[in-house]
Amino acid sequence: MVTISDEVKTLLKDNGFQESDVLEIVNAAEASGDKLKAADGSVCIAKNVTDNLTSYAVYNDKEVVNCYAHQMKAGEPAGGWDAEQETPLESKYICNKCGETAMNMNVSMSFMGMSRVGPAIVCQKCKDVYVEPEMVKTLAVAESILGEKRA
Amino acid sequence: MPAEDFAPIDTNWLESAGSLWTTPFADVPSERVIVDPIMLSHAAGVYKKSVEYFYGNPDEAVRMVCGACELYDITPVGHFLYADYWGADYGGELVTKAGAPPALKTRPIKTAEDVDAFRVLPPEELKDGPTFETHFKALDTVFNEYPQMFAPITQLGGVLEVATNWVSIDDVFMWMVTEPEVVDKLLTKAGDHMESACSCTAERYGANVMITGSVIASGDLLDREQIKRFGFDPVSKAIRKVLKAGAGPGVYLHLCGNHADDYDMWRTAPMSPFTVVQIGYDGKDIFPSAKHTEAFGDRAICLGCVDTKLVDRGTQMQVYEQAKSQVLAGKDSPSGYILGTSCECPTFAPPANVRAIVKAARDFGQYTKF
């Protein structure tokens, strides 16, 4: 049973997350096995996708160390699955279910009725798509600009 | 020319141009395709100033650029940049030349042995260097005086362009053959510099558009394998690092020169929702917008080009016809389209030719997709 670090508790408060929601994401991932594992074994990333929000929890054996979310809905790789295989670049994560290294790819990102692409990591086998924690600021700024322009 | 010497920008024009400019980025419908001919020192001629004056006075330069944007009815953005950025921050000597942008006379890396010891400046040191002193003077002027024409850009070029501001281009090309691993190291450091530079801009303005891509790494100088090793791969890694550092979200891939043999490779370069892809030439010919939008239209804004040689030396009708052909082929590209030039608007291009591009966009650039 993981707990939530004090740092993440502050983050949750600032971003309007509930502790129970984050723990639910972790518990669901542990039960289903649907998660990414860092290749060095240091952390796992679990996610929950709803219509308007994709939420993530980054955790180790003991505690949740980060959580983040984006409103853009991540979809399939741009140009289809085969097109993105030409120059793949490995990420530092492994798909827990498939044991495959997840790859850096451009995937479709839908937001407020428009579609563009954005950077994500994708399991080549089960095709599950994740956004890395470091990339979420890029999406947040893009969401903010698009929200203003399309309002 | 201080600020009070410039007539105010017409607010109706600004609103209209802003609307055209928003369309490719946010899919908000507007009347027609906008034109971005990368207005830089050409604006100096509009105000009867020299190129040296333009680059020696970045605050006045951007005022001239903003005025020229209104005059020509083009993208309402106050650009300021030149090719030889960043060398001076690391000890190179930047000199002015008559009729040309500033250029590096000496570069900080002299030998292959220097590469290992070369230290990339972190953002806290780079932001106070000579390049950002100039760059921020230009950007701050736009931000304060023309806020609706402000875009926080960072001029980088690709990693090879950054590297050749540190080492002479002759040495880099020689090392590609004799000591390619030295070039790999150099390009990794150039990528680290890109992250550092973009972080400075993002920190100051809250967001950043990185101007990167592949200029030297083009088909006129390198083959596909070399472009992949010395262009695509390190540029892709650098873009990803910049985005991970939160120093985006804008990615402007400027594929200058001939990219007939490698353009397809760039489809998988890391992209954000605000990515513009510009491709100069397909062999000796201008890169056709039909081919451009077929390859990139599902993922990025395509900046279709009119040949800068034609803009500089062709007739008004030749420019108009090429612009017409390009805009008709590209205007309804799914992820947005901008009509531009294959590189910077030529300094001494006839104004009638620049205007011909805009005329073609007005006559043939109406969207049908909305």
XYZ file of C-alpha atoms in Angstrom, chain A residues 72 77-80 83-89 92 104-106 109 113-119 132 134-135 137-139 141-143 145-146 149-150, chain B residues 22-28 206-207 228 232 237 240 242-249 264-265 267-274 298-299 301 334-336:
74
model
C -5.556 17.286 -24.330
C 0.536 8.143 -33.462
C 0.474 10.721 -36.215
C 0.257 9.027 -39.573
C -0.674 5.662 -38.077
C 4.593 5.453 -40.116
C 6.020 6.277 -36.704
C 8.324 3.278 -36.698
C 10.771 4.760 -39.192
C 12.998 6.519 -36.714
C 11.900 5.367 -33.272
C 13.664 6.572 -30.167
C 13.391 5.204 -20.390
C 8.959 8.341 -28.096
C 6.361 9.243 -30.721
C 4.167 12.067 -31.924
C -3.772 15.478 -29.354
C -12.604 20.475 -31.031
C -9.260 20.739 -32.785
C -6.563 18.187 -33.376
C -2.780 18.574 -33.581
C 0.088 16.336 -32.484
C 2.177 16.234 -29.358
C 5.020 14.241 -27.817
C 5.870 11.884 -19.444
C 8.401 16.494 -17.913
C 6.226 17.079 -20.985
C 4.209 21.855 -18.930
C 4.441 21.962 -22.731
C 0.877 20.690 -22.975
C 1.033 26.097 -22.038
C -0.444 24.856 -25.330
C -3.829 24.293 -23.630
C -2.921 29.430 -25.523
C -5.505 27.381 -27.398
C -7.607 31.624 -28.947
C -10.613 29.350 -29.271
C -4.500 32.622 -35.417
C -6.158 30.338 -37.972
C -3.319 27.909 -38.700
C -2.476 27.552 -35.010
C -5.950 27.273 -33.513
C -8.275 26.340 -36.406
C -10.339 29.466 -35.782
C 6.429 32.356 -19.992
C 6.634 30.504 -23.305
C 20.347 11.712 -40.030
C 17.940 14.822 -37.570
C 17.045 14.871 -29.055
C 12.734 16.742 -26.811
C 13.735 21.670 -24.707
C 10.128 20.511 -24.455
C 10.921 18.491 -21.325
C 12.524 21.558 -19.789
C 9.182 23.334 -20.252
C 10.826 25.733 -22.698
C 8.292 25.349 -25.523
C 5.698 24.873 -26.731
C 10.376 12.546 -44.999
C 12.716 11.801 -42.097
C 7.986 13.668 -40.065
C 8.993 11.887 -36.876
C 10.896 14.775 -35.307
C 9.367 15.592 -31.906
C 6.479 17.981 -32.352
C 4.227 19.983 -30.103
C 0.702 21.181 -30.919
C 2.376 24.385 -32.181
C -1.595 15.539 -40.691
C 0.762 16.754 -37.972
C 1.406 23.712 -39.845
C -5.538 19.871 -42.288
C -3.199 21.239 -39.620
C -2.876 24.724 -41.082
